[in-house]
mmCIF file of C-alpha atoms in Angstrom:
data_model
loop_
_atom_site.group_PDB
_atom_site.id
_atom_site.type_symbol
_atom_site.label_atom_id
_atom_site.label_comp_id
_atom_site.label_asym_id
_atom_site.label_seq_id
_atom_site.Cartn_x
_atom_site.Cartn_y
_atom_site.Cartn_z
ATOM 1 C CA UNK A 1 23.164 31.286 11.384
ATOM 2 C CA UNK A 2 21.195 30.345 8.435
ATOM 3 C CA UNK A 3 19.938 25.799 8.363
ATOM 4 C CA UNK A 4 18.138 25.051 5.072
ATOM 5 C CA UNK A 5 17.798 21.312 4.219
ATOM 6 C CA UNK A 6 15.842 19.037 2.401
ATOM 7 C CA UNK A 7 13.951 16.016 3.475
ATOM 8 C CA UNK A 8 10.637 13.930 2.137
ATOM 9 C CA UNK A 9 7.983 15.957 2.254
ATOM 10 C CA UNK A 10 8.797 19.328 2.121
ATOM 11 C CA UNK A 11 11.439 22.376 3.715
ATOM 12 C CA UNK A 12 12.993 23.812 6.094
ATOM 13 C CA UNK A 13 12.873 27.150 4.964
ATOM 14 C CA UNK A 14 15.366 29.651 6.206
ATOM 15 C CA UNK A 15 15.182 31.381 10.077
ATOM 16 C CA UNK A 16 16.329 32.717 12.582
ATOM 17 C CA UNK A 17 19.023 30.062 14.407
ATOM 18 C CA UNK A 18 17.181 29.198 17.174
ATOM 19 C CA UNK A 19 14.056 28.812 15.769
ATOM 20 C CA UNK A 20 12.632 25.885 14.298
ATOM 21 C CA UNK A 21 9.943 26.178 11.213
ATOM 22 C CA UNK A 22 9.445 23.105 8.883
ATOM 23 C CA UNK A 23 5.883 21.759 6.815
ATOM 24 C CA UNK A 24 5.256 19.344 5.636
ATOM 25 C CA UNK A 25 2.502 17.393 3.151
ATOM 26 C CA UNK A 26 3.551 14.264 4.289
ATOM 27 C CA UNK A 27 5.216 12.645 7.760
ATOM 28 C CA UNK A 28 8.741 12.350 6.290
ATOM 29 C CA UNK A 29 9.276 8.841 8.271
ATOM 30 C CA UNK A 30 12.233 6.641 7.933
ATOM 31 C CA UNK A 31 12.929 4.594 5.808
ATOM 32 C CA UNK A 32 11.610 1.319 5.912
ATOM 33 C CA UNK A 33 13.446 -1.744 5.586
ATOM 34 C CA UNK A 34 13.316 -4.023 3.276
ATOM 35 C CA UNK A 35 11.219 -6.902 3.365
ATOM 36 C CA UNK A 36 12.007 -10.332 2.107
ATOM 37 C CA UNK A 37 11.818 -11.849 -1.235
ATOM 38 C CA UNK A 38 7.391 -13.595 -2.109
ATOM 39 C CA UNK A 39 8.863 -16.918 -2.250
ATOM 40 C CA UNK A 40 7.745 -17.839 -5.977
ATOM 41 C CA UNK A 41 4.707 -20.106 -6.879
ATOM 42 C CA UNK A 42 4.535 -23.745 -7.158
ATOM 43 C CA UNK A 43 4.156 -25.727 -10.820
ATOM 44 C CA UNK A 44 1.906 -26.492 -11.350
ATOM 45 C CA UNK A 45 1.161 -30.548 -12.408
ATOM 46 C CA UNK A 46 -0.113 -31.881 -15.145
ATOM 47 C CA UNK A 47 -1.118 -35.810 -15.480
ATOM 48 C CA UNK A 48 -2.885 -36.703 -18.953
ATOM 49 C CA UNK A 49 -6.437 -37.101 -16.159
ATOM 50 C CA UNK A 50 -5.900 -33.519 -14.582
ATOM 51 C CA UNK A 51 -3.499 -29.971 -14.482
ATOM 52 C CA UNK A 52 -3.749 -28.866 -11.463
ATOM 53 C CA UNK A 53 -2.798 -25.244 -10.672
ATOM 54 C CA UNK A 54 0.596 -23.699 -8.951
ATOM 55 C CA UNK A 55 0.216 -22.559 -5.607
ATOM 56 C CA UNK A 56 0.963 -19.180 -4.579
ATOM 57 C CA UNK A 57 3.919 -17.282 -3.686
ATOM 58 C CA UNK A 58 4.311 -15.749 0.732
ATOM 59 C CA UNK A 59 3.944 -11.974 0.073
ATOM 60 C CA UNK A 60 7.779 -10.750 2.181
ATOM 61 C CA UNK A 61 7.488 -9.759 5.830
ATOM 62 C CA UNK A 62 8.498 -5.605 5.735
ATOM 63 C CA UNK A 63 11.278 -3.523 7.342
ATOM 64 C CA UNK A 64 10.610 -1.104 10.199
ATOM 65 C CA UNK A 65 8.098 0.751 9.280
ATOM 66 C CA UNK A 66 7.642 -1.264 6.244
ATOM 67 C CA UNK A 67 3.875 -2.689 4.646
ATOM 68 C CA UNK A 68 4.279 -6.224 4.305
ATOM 69 C CA UNK A 69 4.287 -8.225 0.671
ATOM 70 C CA UNK A 70 1.265 -9.197 -0.932
ATOM 71 C CA UNK A 71 0.695 -12.853 -0.806
ATOM 72 C CA UNK A 72 0.210 -14.859 -4.281
ATOM 73 C CA UNK A 73 -2.762 -15.223 -5.893
ATOM 74 C CA UNK A 74 -2.885 -19.530 -6.442
ATOM 75 C CA UNK A 75 -2.901 -20.832 -9.877
ATOM 76 C CA UNK A 76 -5.870 -21.960 -11.344
ATOM 77 C CA UNK A 77 -6.059 -25.703 -12.606
ATOM 78 C CA UNK A 78 -6.140 -26.637 -16.846
ATOM 79 C CA UNK A 79 -7.726 -28.197 -18.327
ATOM 80 C CA UNK A 80 -7.320 -31.301 -20.871
ATOM 81 C CA UNK A 81 -8.354 -30.721 -24.080
ATOM 82 C CA UNK A 82 -10.439 -33.882 -26.382
ATOM 83 C CA UNK A 83 -9.047 -35.194 -29.596
ATOM 84 C CA UNK A 84 -10.846 -36.053 -32.492
ATOM 85 C CA UNK A 85 -12.538 -39.802 -30.942
ATOM 86 C CA UNK A 86 -12.492 -39.561 -26.812
ATOM 87 C CA UNK A 87 -13.827 -36.694 -24.151
ATOM 88 C CA UNK A 88 -11.206 -34.945 -23.182
ATOM 89 C CA UNK A 89 -10.198 -35.354 -19.087
ATOM 90 C CA UNK A 90 -11.280 -33.912 -16.225
ATOM 91 C CA UNK A 91 -10.957 -29.665 -15.201
ATOM 92 C CA UNK A 92 -7.430 -29.245 -11.864
ATOM 93 C CA UNK A 93 -8.479 -27.564 -8.902
ATOM 94 C CA UNK A 94 -6.485 -24.487 -8.394
ATOM 95 C CA UNK A 95 -4.162 -23.895 -6.266
ATOM 96 C CA UNK A 96 -3.677 -22.794 -2.449
ATOM 97 C CA UNK A 97 -3.421 -18.609 -2.057
ATOM 98 C CA UNK A 98 0.248 -18.184 -1.052
ATOM 99 C CA UNK A 99 0.358 -15.750 2.458
ATOM 100 C CA UNK A 100 0.674 -12.161 3.082
ATOM 101 C CA UNK A 101 4.410 -10.840 4.531
ATOM 102 C CA UNK A 102 3.813 -8.708 7.442
ATOM 103 C CA UNK A 103 4.791 -5.602 8.640
ATOM 104 C CA UNK A 104 6.929 -3.726 10.348
ATOM 105 C CA UNK A 105 6.294 -1.620 12.898
ATOM 106 C CA UNK A 106 3.578 1.041 11.754
ATOM 107 C CA UNK A 107 3.509 -0.274 8.724
ATOM 108 C CA UNK A 108 0.193 -2.245 7.381
ATOM 109 C CA UNK A 109 -0.073 -5.610 6.738
ATOM 110 C CA UNK A 110 -0.172 -7.638 3.534
ATOM 111 C CA UNK A 111 -2.786 -8.859 2.146
ATOM 112 C CA UNK A 112 -3.879 -11.431 -0.521
ATOM 113 C CA UNK A 113 -2.847 -9.643 -3.085
ATOM 114 C CA UNK A 114 -2.221 -5.960 -2.130
ATOM 115 C CA UNK A 115 0.725 -4.890 -0.128
ATOM 116 C CA UNK A 116 0.381 -3.491 3.414
ATOM 117 C CA UNK A 117 1.508 1.097 3.171
ATOM 118 C CA UNK A 118 4.090 1.839 5.149
ATOM 119 C CA UNK A 119 3.240 4.251 7.903
ATOM 120 C CA UNK A 120 4.680 7.734 8.518
ATOM 121 C CA UNK A 121 7.460 8.786 11.715
ATOM 122 C CA UNK A 122 8.338 11.572 12.724
ATOM 123 C CA UNK A 123 7.323 14.698 10.675
ATOM 124 C CA UNK A 124 10.230 16.022 11.356
ATOM 125 C CA UNK A 125 12.834 14.797 13.034
ATOM 126 C CA UNK A 126 13.342 10.603 13.387
ATOM 127 C CA UNK A 127 15.596 9.710 14.959
ATOM 128 C CA UNK A 128 16.862 5.884 15.045
ATOM 129 C CA UNK A 129 20.306 5.838 17.279
ATOM 130 C CA UNK A 130 22.425 7.775 18.810
ATOM 131 C CA UNK A 131 21.592 10.605 20.561
ATOM 132 C CA UNK A 132 19.932 14.762 19.571
ATOM 133 C CA UNK A 133 20.217 17.529 21.865
ATOM 134 C CA UNK A 134 17.930 20.521 20.970
ATOM 135 C CA UNK A 135 18.299 23.976 22.674
ATOM 136 C CA UNK A 136 15.613 26.515 22.039
ATOM 137 C CA UNK A 137 14.021 24.611 18.851
ATOM 138 C CA UNK A 138 10.747 25.635 17.959
ATOM 139 C CA UNK A 139 9.179 22.739 16.308
ATOM 140 C CA UNK A 140 5.763 24.176 14.263
ATOM 141 C CA UNK A 141 2.998 22.340 11.637
ATOM 142 C CA UNK A 142 4.760 19.067 11.095
ATOM 143 C CA UNK A 143 2.858 16.130 9.695
ATOM 144 C CA UNK A 144 3.269 12.458 10.191
ATOM 145 C CA UNK A 145 0.333 10.636 7.817
ATOM 146 C CA UNK A 146 0.443 7.437 7.461
ATOM 147 C CA UNK A 147 -0.167 4.850 3.586
ATOM 148 C CA UNK A 148 -3.575 5.216 2.564
ATOM 149 C CA UNK A 149 -4.984 1.740 1.330
ATOM 150 C CA UNK A 150 -6.414 -1.101 2.016
ATOM 151 C CA UNK A 151 -3.986 -1.976 4.681
ATOM 152 C CA UNK A 152 -2.954 1.658 5.990
ATOM 153 C CA UNK A 153 0.024 1.850 7.997
ATOM 154 C CA UNK A 154 0.077 4.591 11.642
ATOM 155 C CA UNK A 155 1.625 8.118 11.734
ATOM 156 C CA UNK A 156 3.094 8.878 14.784
ATOM 157 C CA UNK A 157 4.790 11.556 15.979
ATOM 158 C CA UNK A 158 3.997 14.979 14.484
ATOM 159 C CA UNK A 159 7.343 16.102 15.057
ATOM 160 C CA UNK A 160 9.678 13.881 16.480
ATOM 161 C CA UNK A 161 10.313 10.670 16.745
ATOM 162 C CA UNK A 162 11.746 8.425 19.432
ATOM 163 C CA UNK A 163 12.612 4.241 17.975
ATOM 164 C CA UNK A 164 11.738 2.752 21.748
ATOM 165 C CA UNK A 165 14.104 1.084 23.094
ATOM 166 C CA UNK A 166 10.983 -2.698 22.926
ATOM 167 C CA UNK A 167 11.467 -1.883 19.303
ATOM 168 C CA UNK A 168 15.360 -1.272 18.567
ATOM 169 C CA UNK A 169 16.659 -2.633 22.055
ATOM 170 C CA UNK A 170 20.409 -1.897 20.675
ATOM 171 C CA UNK A 171 19.680 1.391 19.587
ATOM 172 C CA UNK A 172 19.582 3.815 22.928
ATOM 173 C CA UNK A 173 18.176 6.991 21.158
ATOM 174 C CA UNK A 174 18.315 9.351 22.338
ATOM 175 C CA UNK A 175 16.684 13.194 22.319
ATOM 176 C CA UNK A 176 17.581 15.605 25.314
ATOM 177 C CA UNK A 177 16.394 18.675 25.428
ATOM 178 C CA UNK A 178 19.102 21.748 26.961
ATOM 179 C CA UNK A 179 17.216 24.317 28.451
ATOM 180 C CA UNK A 180 13.978 24.492 28.517
ATOM 181 C CA UNK A 181 11.239 25.778 26.780
ATOM 182 C CA UNK A 182 11.139 23.609 23.423
ATOM 183 C CA UNK A 183 8.312 25.036 21.278
ATOM 184 C CA UNK A 184 5.699 22.611 19.973
ATOM 185 C CA UNK A 185 2.444 24.344 17.683
ATOM 186 C CA UNK A 186 0.038 23.069 15.811
ATOM 187 C CA UNK A 187 2.020 19.926 14.768
ATOM 188 C CA UNK A 188 0.100 16.182 13.799
ATOM 189 C CA UNK A 189 0.568 12.621 13.036
ATOM 190 C CA UNK A 190 -2.245 10.698 11.666
ATOM 191 C CA UNK A 191 -2.547 7.237 14.053
ATOM 192 C CA UNK A 192 -1.595 9.909 17.894
ATOM 193 C CA UNK A 193 -3.037 8.860 21.277
ATOM 194 C CA UNK A 194 -3.398 11.158 23.856
ATOM 195 C CA UNK A 195 -0.348 10.385 26.521
ATOM 196 C CA UNK A 196 3.044 11.853 26.565
ATOM 197 C CA UNK A 197 4.832 9.847 24.645
ATOM 198 C CA UNK A 198 2.337 8.616 21.981
ATOM 199 C CA UNK A 199 1.321 13.171 20.803
ATOM 200 C CA UNK A 200 0.491 14.749 18.400
ATOM 201 C CA UNK A 201 3.799 15.893 18.666
ATOM 202 C CA UNK A 202 5.821 13.352 19.821
ATOM 203 C CA UNK A 203 6.219 9.577 19.890
ATOM 204 C CA UNK A 204 8.947 8.155 22.030
ATOM 205 C CA UNK A 205 10.345 9.537 25.606
ATOM 206 C CA UNK A 206 12.190 13.252 25.474
ATOM 207 C CA UNK A 207 14.917 14.001 28.215
ATOM 208 C CA UNK A 208 15.628 17.192 29.935
ATOM 209 C CA UNK A 209 18.404 18.203 31.000
ATOM 210 C CA UNK A 210 19.559 21.922 32.148
ATOM 211 C CA UNK A 211 22.815 22.921 32.235
ATOM 212 C CA UNK A 212 25.136 23.482 34.709
ATOM 213 C CA UNK A 213 26.877 27.319 34.721
#
């Protein structure tokens, strides 16, 4: 059989059965959940003597793989103008800035005025839940590249990202390799560690099984 599958950041060309070749310019990680909406800024107060600026809104927290929202800037303090017979009032104080939102796993935290960047999770396959069976498959030339910016995210799992149980206790994501070998060639993740469960090829734990004959 032949299989073509389009994917964010790249595509799978037609190939031989049992061969999985994919080239990515960006990591095709799962979409981060939507962050909470930021709180609206507080309105400024105004008296004849002084007008203070309102406080900036708080940034929303990012979902899994998503960056945190930006914290709002505080409003500028107003000033009371002069009339024909008296001097104007004092200039009001500026409002306090809002608190930036925190990122979900793999994303960058928000900063004042800027949202955090998203993560690149799984250049070829992102497994959030359920079970994936692989048999005589080759992953070659895949990339997991996180978003850049003032608060960058993380790139994990150049070929495969398996959501760990500690990040999603109810997900029970599994990738089972049946009848080795599994070929992993020239895959790359921007933030890979030198560990079996966090490498340029795979983030998470693979399970190996042999078919009973």
